[in-house]
Amino acid sequence: MDLATNPLREGLAVERLPAPCVVVIFGAAGDLTKRKLIPALYNLALARMVPAGFSVVGVARNAKSDEAFRAEQREAAARFSRTKPLDEVVWNDFAAGLSYVTGTFEDPATFATLRARLDELDATRGTRGNRVFYLSTPPSTFGTIVEQLAKHGLVADARDDAHFTRVVCEKPHGTDLASSRALDLSLHAALAEHQIYRIDHYLGKEAVQNLLAFRFANSIFEPLWSRQHIDHVQVTFAEDIGVEGRGRFYESAGALRDIVQNHLIQLVTLFAMEPPVDFSANAVRDEKVKVLRALRPMRPEEFAARAVRAQYRAGAVAGASVPGYREEPDVNPESRTETFVAMRLDIDNWRWGAVPFYIRAGKRLARKVTDISVHFKPVPHRLFPNLPAEGNVLALRVQPDEGISLRFNSKVPGVGNDLRHVAMDFRYGTTFGGAGPEAYERLLLDVMLGDATLFTRADEVDASWRFFSPLLEAWNASDERPAEYAAGSWGPTPSDALLARDNRRWRTL
Ligand code: BG6
């Protein structure tokens, strides 16, 4: 009997249960597989959100048996799963569908073996020819892998409703406009756009999705969401960690490519977009891409005034001394790669005309925090002489301590007329208890369900690169050294100057 039609499963099915399928992970020897993908799939299994017969095939170059792969992944899942300890029964059931194919991506034999394995799984586990290919490999390999999949009959016709092929691409989606377009061409040679899932794990975070609920499930905030009431918006993406042994990767990426062009700009588009007509994937992405298209392009003579790049030097983070970026392993001692970026963005449309968005992202800052703050305009007439200069602030905390806080002025109890900022706070942890699923759980489930709402469409990636590429080129061509900031600080002086120029300052976090 096909496991998926087993009547004993009736009543167990959750609202969002995918059709039977196999997930194939290319780059299965990598860190992402161990730390995120397998733990996420295991947690989906634990929550009974994977279909019956669900199977996972890892593909990588190191020769390994299925048993060795299972043992290795078990150890990693025990260590990295958000739920602990591992549930033996669930893990054993999950591991029964876990296998490994050895081979390189250039070798057609790898794909012939994979094809045979997938046919076998269709027959033995009822996976029905439905396949998710997860490319957890460098983008330079994407074209080859997809071409080989197509050659080996592993890509279902895009119009085939009975079977699906979905390809998940890990970031970076190119390194500039030209490379991202070339990458897209190679993907589209074998796949239709709706078969491609460009992942940005920030979109899988609860607090990021809650941005949509906050804006479009409440009637009191949306009327305030525009230039009529908002003075400016700040987005901070701070990490206290350095490059964590990823010096080689980071040298070619830098903060702009690693964070700003994807994670951070995604937060801006969700924050700033118009209400979609519905929550279908294309309706949401249509609105997001409009924000990207409305970003005012920067002219080269404006780069210095609107964008700051910097590098951390040695300093102290949480009381411990840490080396500077150029002293990190695999980093060129003369490197000009930026570990910090601050910028002023302007969104030229009716809603946001004259509302600057100040964004900053960096490694080795004072602490890990991702936060969007909305700074409202001051009152039009000061009735209270001692009214604090700064107006109301609505802070949307993406992580850690996910929550929303509204700052307003209140009279201090007493016979005087003193005023002080107070806050109304909502915290996810306190209200809902415990952490929600990991971003990868939500996103992998969405891929299996065929819901691309939280994935980036080709035109979004293109619009984002169109905006950032000229700045990157100018930075690459410039002999000027990036500014410096001490590890453990909140960034370099020019970042403060960026706001001071507009008579504003970064919110203290
Ligand atoms: C990754 C970046 O995409 O996101 C890393 O490559 C960064 O440099 C990470 O540290 C941050 O993700 P999170 O979920 O830990 O905030």
Coordinates of C-alpha atoms and ligand atoms in Angstrom, one line a residue:
M1 CA 0.0 0.0 0.0
D2 CA 1.1 3.5 -0.8
L3 CA 2.1 4.9 2.6
A4 CA 0.4 8.2 1.8
T5 CA -3.0 6.6 1.4
N6 CA -2.7 4.5 4.5
P7 CA -6.0 5.1 6.3
L8 CA -4.3 4.7 9.7
R9 CA -2.7 8.1 9.0
E10 CA -6.1 9.7 8.9
G11 CA -6.6 12.2 11.6
L12 CA -2.8 12.7 11.9
A13 CA -2.6 14.9 8.9
V14 CA -1.9 18.5 9.8
E15 CA -3.4 21.3 7.9
R16 CA -0.4 21.7 5.7
L17 CA 0.9 18.3 4.7
P18 CA 3.0 18.1 1.6
A19 CA 2.6 15.4 -1.1
P20 CA 5.0 12.5 -0.9
C21 CA 8.4 13.6 -2.1
V22 CA 12.2 13.2 -1.8
V23 CA 14.6 16.0 -0.8
V24 CA 18.0 15.7 -2.5
I25 CA 20.7 17.8 -0.8
F26 CA 23.7 18.6 -3.0
G27 CA 26.6 19.6 -0.8
A28 CA 25.5 17.2 1.9
A29 CA 29.0 17.2 3.5
G30 CA 28.7 20.9 4.3
D31 CA 28.0 22.8 7.5
L32 CA 24.5 23.9 6.4
T33 CA 23.3 20.3 6.0
K34 CA 24.5 19.4 9.5
R35 CA 23.5 22.6 11.3
K36 CA 20.3 23.5 9.6
L37 CA 18.9 21.3 6.9
I38 CA 18.8 17.9 8.6
P39 CA 17.8 19.3 12.0
A40 CA 15.0 21.2 10.3
L41 CA 13.7 18.2 8.4
Y42 CA 13.9 16.1 11.5
N43 CA 11.9 18.7 13.5
L44 CA 9.3 18.7 10.7
A45 CA 9.1 14.9 11.0
L46 CA 8.8 15.3 14.8
A47 CA 5.8 17.7 14.2
R48 CA 4.4 15.1 11.8
M49 CA 4.6 17.6 9.0
V50 CA 6.5 15.5 6.5
P51 CA 4.5 13.2 4.2
A52 CA 4.5 9.4 4.5
G53 CA 7.5 7.8 2.8
F54 CA 9.4 11.0 3.1
S55 CA 13.0 10.5 2.0
V56 CA 16.3 12.5 2.0
V57 CA 19.3 11.8 -0.3
G58 CA 22.6 13.5 0.4
V59 CA 25.0 14.0 -2.5
A60 CA 28.7 14.9 -2.0
R61 CA 32.1 13.9 -3.3
N62 CA 33.5 12.0 -0.3
A63 CA 32.9 8.3 -0.5
K64 CA 30.6 7.2 2.3
S65 CA 28.0 4.5 3.0
D66 CA 24.4 5.2 3.8
E67 CA 25.1 3.9 7.4
A68 CA 28.0 6.3 7.8
F69 CA 25.9 9.2 6.5
R70 CA 23.1 8.4 8.9
A71 CA 25.4 8.1 11.9
E72 CA 27.1 11.4 11.0
Q73 CA 23.7 13.2 10.6
R74 CA 22.4 11.7 13.8
E75 CA 25.2 13.1 15.7
A76 CA 24.7 16.5 14.1
A77 CA 21.0 16.5 14.7
A78 CA 21.5 15.6 18.3
R79 CA 23.7 18.6 18.7
F80 CA 22.0 21.2 16.5
S81 CA 18.3 20.3 16.7
R82 CA 16.2 23.0 18.4
T83 CA 14.4 20.2 20.3
K84 CA 16.4 18.0 22.5
P85 CA 17.0 15.1 23.1
L86 CA 16.3 13.4 19.8
D87 CA 13.2 11.3 19.9
E88 CA 14.5 7.8 19.1
V89 CA 11.4 6.5 17.4
V90 CA 11.0 9.6 15.2
W91 CA 14.7 9.7 14.3
N92 CA 14.8 6.0 13.4
D93 CA 11.8 6.4 11.2
F94 CA 13.3 9.5 9.6
A95 CA 16.7 7.8 9.2
A96 CA 15.1 4.9 7.4
G97 CA 14.5 7.3 4.5
L98 CA 18.0 8.8 4.7
S99 CA 20.6 7.8 2.1
Y100 CA 23.7 9.0 0.4
V101 CA 25.1 9.2 -3.2
T102 CA 28.9 9.7 -3.7
G103 CA 30.0 11.7 -6.6
T104 CA 31.1 15.0 -8.1
F105 CA 28.8 17.4 -9.8
E106 CA 30.8 17.3 -13.1
D107 CA 30.5 13.6 -13.4
P108 CA 27.4 12.3 -15.3
A109 CA 27.8 9.0 -13.4
T110 CA 26.7 10.8 -10.2
F111 CA 23.4 11.7 -11.8
A112 CA 22.9 8.3 -13.3
T113 CA 23.3 6.8 -9.8
L114 CA 21.0 9.4 -8.3
R115 CA 18.4 8.7 -11.0
A116 CA 18.5 5.0 -10.1
R117 CA 18.2 5.8 -6.4
L118 CA 15.2 8.2 -6.9
D119 CA 13.4 5.6 -9.1
E120 CA 14.0 3.0 -6.3
L121 CA 12.6 5.4 -3.7
D122 CA 9.5 6.0 -5.8
A123 CA 9.0 2.3 -5.9
T124 CA 9.8 1.4 -2.3
R125 CA 8.7 4.5 -0.4
G126 CA 5.9 5.8 -2.7
T127 CA 7.6 9.2 -3.3
R128 CA 5.8 9.5 -6.7
G129 CA 8.4 11.2 -8.7
N130 CA 8.2 14.4 -6.6
R131 CA 11.6 15.9 -6.1
V132 CA 13.1 18.9 -4.2
F133 CA 16.7 19.5 -5.1
Y134 CA 18.5 21.6 -2.6
L135 CA 21.6 23.3 -3.9
S136 CA 23.8 23.9 -0.9
T137 CA 26.8 24.3 -3.1
P138 CA 28.7 27.3 -4.4
P139 CA 26.6 29.2 -7.0
S140 CA 29.2 28.4 -9.7
T141 CA 28.0 24.8 -9.6
F142 CA 24.3 25.6 -9.9
G143 CA 24.3 25.7 -13.8
T144 CA 26.1 22.3 -14.1
I145 CA 23.9 20.6 -11.5
V146 CA 20.7 21.7 -13.1
E147 CA 21.9 20.8 -16.6
Q148 CA 22.9 17.3 -15.4
L149 CA 19.5 16.9 -13.7
A150 CA 17.7 17.8 -16.9
K151 CA 20.0 15.5 -19.0
H152 CA 19.2 12.6 -16.7
G153 CA 15.5 13.1 -16.9
L154 CA 15.3 14.4 -13.4
V155 CA 13.4 17.6 -14.1
A156 CA 9.7 17.2 -14.6
D157 CA 8.0 19.2 -17.2
A158 CA 7.0 22.6 -15.6
R159 CA 3.4 22.0 -16.7
D160 CA 3.2 18.6 -15.2
D161 CA 0.7 18.8 -12.4
A162 CA 1.2 15.1 -11.4
H163 CA 4.9 15.4 -10.4
F164 CA 6.9 18.3 -9.2
T165 CA 10.5 19.3 -9.5
R166 CA 11.6 22.2 -7.3
V167 CA 15.1 23.5 -7.0
V168 CA 16.2 25.5 -3.9
C169 CA 19.1 27.8 -4.4
E170 CA 21.1 29.0 -1.4
K171 CA 22.4 32.5 -1.5
P172 CA 24.4 34.3 -2.8
H173 CA 22.2 34.8 -5.9
G174 CA 25.2 36.1 -7.9
T175 CA 27.8 38.5 -6.8
D176 CA 26.7 41.5 -8.9
L177 CA 24.2 42.3 -11.5
A178 CA 26.0 40.6 -14.4
S179 CA 26.8 37.3 -12.5
S180 CA 23.2 37.1 -11.1
R181 CA 21.8 37.5 -14.6
A182 CA 24.2 34.8 -15.9
L183 CA 23.2 32.5 -13.1
D184 CA 19.5 33.0 -13.8
L185 CA 20.0 32.2 -17.5
S186 CA 21.7 28.9 -16.6
L187 CA 18.8 28.0 -14.2
H188 CA 16.1 29.0 -16.7
A189 CA 17.8 26.8 -19.4
A190 CA 16.2 23.8 -17.6
L191 CA 13.6 25.2 -15.2
A192 CA 10.6 27.5 -15.2
E193 CA 10.7 30.4 -12.7
H194 CA 8.0 28.7 -10.5
Q195 CA 10.3 25.7 -10.1
I196 CA 13.1 27.9 -8.6
Y197 CA 13.1 28.7 -4.9
R198 CA 15.8 31.3 -4.0
I199 CA 16.2 31.0 -0.3
D200 CA 16.8 33.9 2.1
H201 CA 16.5 32.4 5.5
Y202 CA 15.4 35.8 7.0
L203 CA 12.0 35.4 5.4
G204 CA 11.5 32.2 7.4
K205 CA 11.9 34.0 10.7
E206 CA 8.7 34.3 12.8
A207 CA 9.2 38.0 13.5
V208 CA 9.8 38.8 9.9
Q209 CA 6.6 37.1 8.9
N210 CA 4.8 38.8 11.7
L211 CA 5.7 42.1 10.0
L212 CA 2.9 41.2 7.4
A213 CA 0.5 40.3 10.2
F214 CA 1.3 43.4 12.1
R215 CA 0.7 45.6 9.1
F216 CA -2.2 43.9 7.4
A217 CA -4.1 42.2 10.2
N218 CA -4.5 45.4 12.3
S219 CA -6.3 48.5 11.4
I220 CA -4.6 51.0 13.7
F221 CA -1.0 50.9 12.4
E222 CA -1.5 51.0 8.6
P223 CA -2.9 54.6 8.6
L224 CA 0.3 55.7 10.3
W225 CA 2.6 53.9 7.8
S226 CA 3.6 56.7 5.5
R227 CA 5.3 60.0 5.1
Q228 CA 2.3 61.7 6.8
H229 CA 3.4 60.4 10.2
I230 CA 6.8 58.8 9.9
D231 CA 10.0 60.9 10.1
H232 CA 12.4 58.2 9.2
V233 CA 13.1 54.4 9.6
Q234 CA 16.2 52.7 10.9
V235 CA 17.2 49.1 10.3
T236 CA 20.0 47.6 12.2
F237 CA 21.5 44.2 11.5
A238 CA 24.3 43.8 14.1
E239 CA 26.3 40.7 14.8
D240 CA 28.8 40.3 17.6
I241 CA 30.5 37.4 15.9
G242 CA 33.4 37.9 13.4
V243 CA 33.9 35.9 10.2
E244 CA 34.1 32.6 12.2
G245 CA 36.6 30.7 10.1
R246 CA 34.9 31.8 6.9
G247 CA 37.6 34.3 6.0
R248 CA 38.0 33.0 2.4
F249 CA 34.3 33.3 1.7
Y250 CA 34.0 36.6 3.4
E251 CA 36.9 38.1 1.5
S252 CA 34.9 37.7 -1.7
A253 CA 31.6 38.7 -0.1
G254 CA 31.8 41.5 2.4
A255 CA 28.9 42.8 4.4
L256 CA 27.1 44.4 1.4
R257 CA 26.8 41.1 -0.5
D258 CA 26.5 38.9 2.6
I259 CA 23.8 40.7 4.4
V260 CA 22.7 44.0 2.9
Q261 CA 21.8 43.0 -0.6
N262 CA 19.6 40.1 0.6
H263 CA 18.6 39.8 4.3
L264 CA 18.5 43.5 5.1
I265 CA 16.8 44.6 1.9
Q266 CA 14.2 41.9 2.3
L267 CA 13.3 43.5 5.6
V268 CA 13.0 46.9 4.0
T269 CA 10.7 45.6 1.2
L270 CA 8.4 43.8 3.6
F271 CA 8.2 46.9 5.8
A272 CA 7.7 49.3 3.0
M273 CA 5.5 47.4 0.5
E274 CA 1.9 48.2 -0.4
P275 CA -0.8 45.8 0.8
P276 CA -0.9 42.9 -1.7
V277 CA -4.3 41.9 -3.1
D278 CA -3.9 38.5 -1.4
F279 CA -1.1 36.4 0.1
S280 CA -0.4 34.4 -3.0
A281 CA 3.3 34.2 -3.8
N282 CA 3.1 36.5 -6.8
A283 CA 0.8 39.1 -5.3
V284 CA 3.3 39.5 -2.4
R285 CA 6.3 39.5 -4.6
D286 CA 4.8 42.0 -7.1
E287 CA 4.5 44.5 -4.2
K288 CA 8.0 43.8 -2.9
V289 CA 9.6 44.3 -6.3
K290 CA 7.9 47.7 -6.6
V291 CA 9.7 48.9 -3.5
L292 CA 13.1 47.8 -5.0
R293 CA 12.3 49.6 -8.2
A294 CA 11.5 52.7 -6.3
L295 CA 14.9 52.8 -4.6
R296 CA 16.4 56.1 -5.7
P297 CA 19.6 55.1 -7.6
M298 CA 22.7 56.7 -6.2
R299 CA 24.9 58.7 -8.5
P300 CA 28.6 58.1 -8.1
E301 CA 29.2 61.6 -6.6
E302 CA 26.6 60.7 -3.9
F303 CA 28.3 57.4 -2.7
A304 CA 30.5 59.1 -0.1
A305 CA 27.5 61.0 1.4
R306 CA 25.1 58.2 1.4
A307 CA 27.1 55.0 2.0
V308 CA 29.8 54.1 4.5
R309 CA 32.0 51.0 4.5
A310 CA 34.2 50.0 7.3
Q311 CA 36.3 47.2 8.8
Y312 CA 36.7 46.1 12.4
R313 CA 40.0 46.4 14.1
A314 CA 41.0 44.5 17.2
G315 CA 38.9 45.2 20.2
A316 CA 36.8 43.5 22.9
V317 CA 33.5 41.7 22.6
A318 CA 31.7 40.7 25.8
G319 CA 34.9 41.3 27.7
A320 CA 37.1 39.1 25.5
S321 CA 39.8 40.5 23.2
V322 CA 39.4 39.7 19.6
P323 CA 41.6 40.3 16.6
G324 CA 40.9 42.8 13.8
Y325 CA 39.4 41.6 10.5
R326 CA 42.8 41.7 8.7
E327 CA 44.3 39.4 11.3
E328 CA 41.6 36.7 10.8
P329 CA 42.7 33.4 9.1
D330 CA 42.4 33.4 5.3
V331 CA 42.1 37.2 5.2
N332 CA 44.5 39.3 3.2
P333 CA 46.4 41.6 5.6
E334 CA 45.8 44.4 3.0
S335 CA 42.1 43.5 2.5
R336 CA 39.7 46.3 1.8
T337 CA 36.6 44.0 2.2
E338 CA 34.0 45.7 4.3
T339 CA 32.7 44.2 7.5
F340 CA 30.3 47.0 8.1
V341 CA 28.0 49.0 5.9
A342 CA 25.7 52.0 6.7
M343 CA 23.5 53.7 4.1
R344 CA 20.7 56.1 3.5
L345 CA 18.0 54.7 1.2
D346 CA 15.3 56.8 -0.3
I347 CA 12.2 55.1 -1.7
D348 CA 10.7 57.4 -4.3
N349 CA 7.0 56.7 -4.2
W350 CA 3.9 58.4 -2.8
R351 CA 4.0 56.5 0.5
W352 CA 7.7 57.1 1.3
G353 CA 8.7 60.3 -0.5
A354 CA 10.9 62.3 1.9
V355 CA 11.2 59.4 4.5
P356 CA 14.8 58.3 4.7
F357 CA 15.6 54.7 5.6
Y358 CA 18.9 54.4 7.4
I359 CA 20.3 50.9 7.3
R360 CA 23.4 49.4 8.9
A361 CA 24.9 45.9 9.1
G362 CA 28.1 44.7 10.5
K363 CA 30.2 42.0 12.1
R364 CA 31.8 42.3 15.5
L365 CA 29.5 45.0 16.7
A366 CA 28.5 45.4 20.4
R367 CA 25.9 42.7 20.3
K368 CA 23.7 40.6 18.1
V369 CA 20.5 42.3 17.3
T370 CA 18.2 42.8 14.2
D371 CA 15.8 45.6 14.7
I372 CA 13.6 47.9 12.7
S373 CA 12.6 51.1 14.3
V374 CA 10.0 53.6 13.1
H375 CA 10.6 57.1 14.2
F376 CA 7.4 59.2 14.2
K377 CA 7.3 62.9 13.5
P378 CA 7.3 65.2 16.6
V379 CA 4.1 66.8 17.8
P380 CA 3.3 69.9 15.7
H381 CA 3.2 72.2 18.7
R382 CA 5.1 71.8 22.0
L383 CA 2.6 72.3 24.8
F384 CA 5.0 70.7 27.3
P385 CA 8.2 72.8 27.6
N386 CA 10.1 69.7 28.9
L387 CA 8.9 67.3 26.2
P388 CA 11.8 65.0 25.3
A389 CA 13.2 65.9 21.9
E390 CA 12.8 62.5 20.3
G391 CA 9.2 61.5 19.3
N392 CA 7.4 58.2 19.4
V393 CA 9.3 55.1 18.3
L394 CA 7.9 51.8 17.3
A395 CA 10.5 49.1 17.5
L396 CA 10.1 45.8 15.7
R397 CA 12.6 43.4 17.2
V398 CA 13.5 40.6 14.7
Q399 CA 16.0 38.9 17.0
P400 CA 16.9 38.1 19.7
D401 CA 13.9 38.6 22.1
E402 CA 11.5 38.9 19.2
G403 CA 8.8 41.4 19.9
I404 CA 7.3 44.8 19.3
S405 CA 7.6 47.9 21.5
L406 CA 5.9 51.3 21.3
R407 CA 7.6 54.2 23.0
F408 CA 5.5 57.2 24.0
N409 CA 5.7 60.0 26.5
S410 CA 4.1 59.9 29.9
K411 CA 3.7 62.2 32.8
V412 CA 5.9 61.2 35.7
P413 CA 3.6 60.9 38.8
G414 CA 3.9 63.8 41.1
V415 CA 2.9 67.4 41.4
G416 CA 5.2 68.6 38.6
N417 CA 4.7 68.3 34.9
D418 CA 7.7 66.1 34.2
L419 CA 7.5 63.8 31.1
R420 CA 9.4 60.6 30.4
H421 CA 9.5 58.0 27.7
V422 CA 7.7 54.8 28.6
A423 CA 7.1 51.7 26.5
M424 CA 4.3 49.2 25.7
D425 CA 6.0 45.9 25.1
F426 CA 4.9 42.7 23.3
R427 CA 7.3 39.8 23.6
Y428 CA 6.8 36.6 21.6
G429 CA 8.5 34.4 24.2
T430 CA 6.3 35.7 27.1
T431 CA 3.0 35.8 25.1
F432 CA 3.3 32.5 23.1
G433 CA 5.8 30.7 25.3
G434 CA 9.0 29.2 23.9
A435 CA 10.6 29.6 20.5
G436 CA 8.8 28.9 17.3
P437 CA 10.2 26.7 14.5
E438 CA 13.5 27.5 13.0
A439 CA 13.5 29.5 9.7
Y440 CA 14.6 26.5 7.7
E441 CA 11.7 24.4 9.0
R442 CA 9.2 26.8 7.7
L443 CA 11.0 27.3 4.4
L444 CA 11.6 23.7 3.7
L445 CA 8.0 22.9 4.4
D446 CA 6.9 25.7 2.1
V447 CA 9.1 24.3 -0.7
M448 CA 7.5 20.9 -0.3
L449 CA 4.1 22.5 -0.4
G450 CA 4.9 24.6 -3.4
D451 CA 4.4 27.9 -1.7
A452 CA 7.0 30.4 -3.0
T453 CA 5.7 33.4 -1.0
L454 CA 8.7 33.5 1.2
F455 CA 11.3 33.0 -1.6
T456 CA 12.8 35.6 -3.8
R457 CA 11.7 36.0 -7.4
A458 CA 14.2 36.6 -10.2
D459 CA 13.0 40.2 -10.7
E460 CA 13.5 41.0 -7.0
V461 CA 17.1 39.8 -7.1
D462 CA 17.7 41.7 -10.3
A463 CA 16.2 44.9 -9.0
S464 CA 18.3 44.6 -5.8
W465 CA 21.5 44.1 -7.7
R466 CA 20.7 46.9 -10.1
F467 CA 20.6 49.2 -7.1
F468 CA 23.7 47.9 -5.3
S469 CA 26.1 46.9 -8.1
P470 CA 27.3 50.4 -9.0
L471 CA 28.2 51.1 -5.4
L472 CA 30.1 47.8 -5.2
E473 CA 32.0 48.5 -8.4
A474 CA 33.0 51.9 -7.1
W475 CA 34.2 50.4 -3.8
N476 CA 36.2 47.8 -5.7
A477 CA 37.8 50.3 -8.0
S478 CA 38.7 52.8 -5.2
D479 CA 42.1 52.9 -3.5
E480 CA 40.6 54.4 -0.4
R481 CA 40.7 52.2 2.6
P482 CA 37.4 51.5 4.4
A483 CA 36.9 53.4 7.7
E484 CA 37.7 51.4 10.9
Y485 CA 35.8 50.7 14.0
A486 CA 36.8 48.9 17.2
A487 CA 35.4 45.4 17.5
G488 CA 32.7 45.5 20.1
S489 CA 31.6 49.1 19.2
W490 CA 28.6 50.3 17.2
G491 CA 30.5 51.0 14.1
P492 CA 32.7 53.8 12.7
T493 CA 32.3 57.5 13.2
P494 CA 31.2 58.1 9.5
S495 CA 28.2 55.9 10.3
D496 CA 27.1 58.4 13.0
A497 CA 28.0 61.3 10.7
L498 CA 25.6 59.8 8.0
L499 CA 22.7 60.5 10.3
A500 CA 24.1 63.6 12.0
R501 CA 24.2 65.3 8.5
D502 CA 20.4 65.0 8.6
N503 CA 20.1 66.0 12.3
R504 CA 19.4 62.5 13.4
R505 CA 21.1 59.8 15.3
W506 CA 21.1 56.0 15.6
R507 CA 18.8 54.6 18.2
T508 CA 20.6 53.2 21.2
L509 CA 20.1 49.4 21.1
Ligands
BG6_1 C1 24.1 34.4 6.7 C2 25.4 35.1 6.6 O1 23.4 34.4 5.6 O2 23.4 35.0 7.8 C3 26.2 35.1 7.9 O3 26.2 34.5 5.5 C4 25.4 35.6 9.0 O4 27.4 35.9 7.7 C5 24.1 34.9 9.0 O5 26.1 35.5 10.2 C6 23.1 35.6 10.1 O6 22.0 34.8 10.2 P1 21.2 34.6 11.6 O7 20.0 33.8 11.3 O8 22.2 34.0 12.6 O9 20.9 36.0 12.1

